Short mmCIF file of C-alpha atoms in Angstrom, two decimals:
data_model
loop_
_atom_site.label_atom_id
_atom_site.label_comp_id
_atom_site.label_asym_id
_atom_site.label_seq_id
_atom_site.Cartn_x
_atom_site.Cartn_y
_atom_site.Cartn_z
CA UNK Q 686 90.46 76.94 84.78
CA UNK Q 687 89.10 79.62 87.20
CA UNK Q 688 88.85 76.97 89.94
CA UNK Q 689 92.55 76.12 89.46
CA UNK Q 690 93.55 79.76 89.77
CA UNK Q 691 91.49 80.14 92.94
CA UNK Q 692 93.25 77.16 94.53
CA UNK Q 693 96.64 78.53 93.53
CA UNK Q 694 95.88 81.90 95.13
CA UNK Q 695 94.87 80.12 98.36
CA UNK Q 696 98.18 78.29 98.38
CA UNK Q 697 100.06 81.53 97.75
CA UNK Q 698 98.36 83.34 100.62
CA UNK Q 699 99.80 81.11 103.40
CA UNK Q 700 103.20 81.06 101.67
CA UNK Q 701 103.37 84.89 101.85
CA UNK Q 702 102.50 84.76 105.57
CA UNK Q 703 105.35 82.33 106.28
CA UNK Q 704 107.78 84.42 104.18
CA UNK Q 705 106.79 87.61 106.03
CA UNK Q 706 108.96 88.52 109.05
CA UNK Q 707 107.81 87.57 112.58
CA UNK Q 708 105.40 89.95 114.44
CA UNK Q 709 108.23 90.85 116.81
CA UNK Q 710 110.21 92.36 113.93
CA UNK Q 711 107.21 94.54 113.00
CA UNK Q 712 106.93 95.78 116.57
#
């Protein structure tokens, strides 16, 4: 079970990065 949750979190991390606005918007 814990291993599954760890993999899910790893998949969520990149997804959040893609959803986040481009660096230019932050600047």
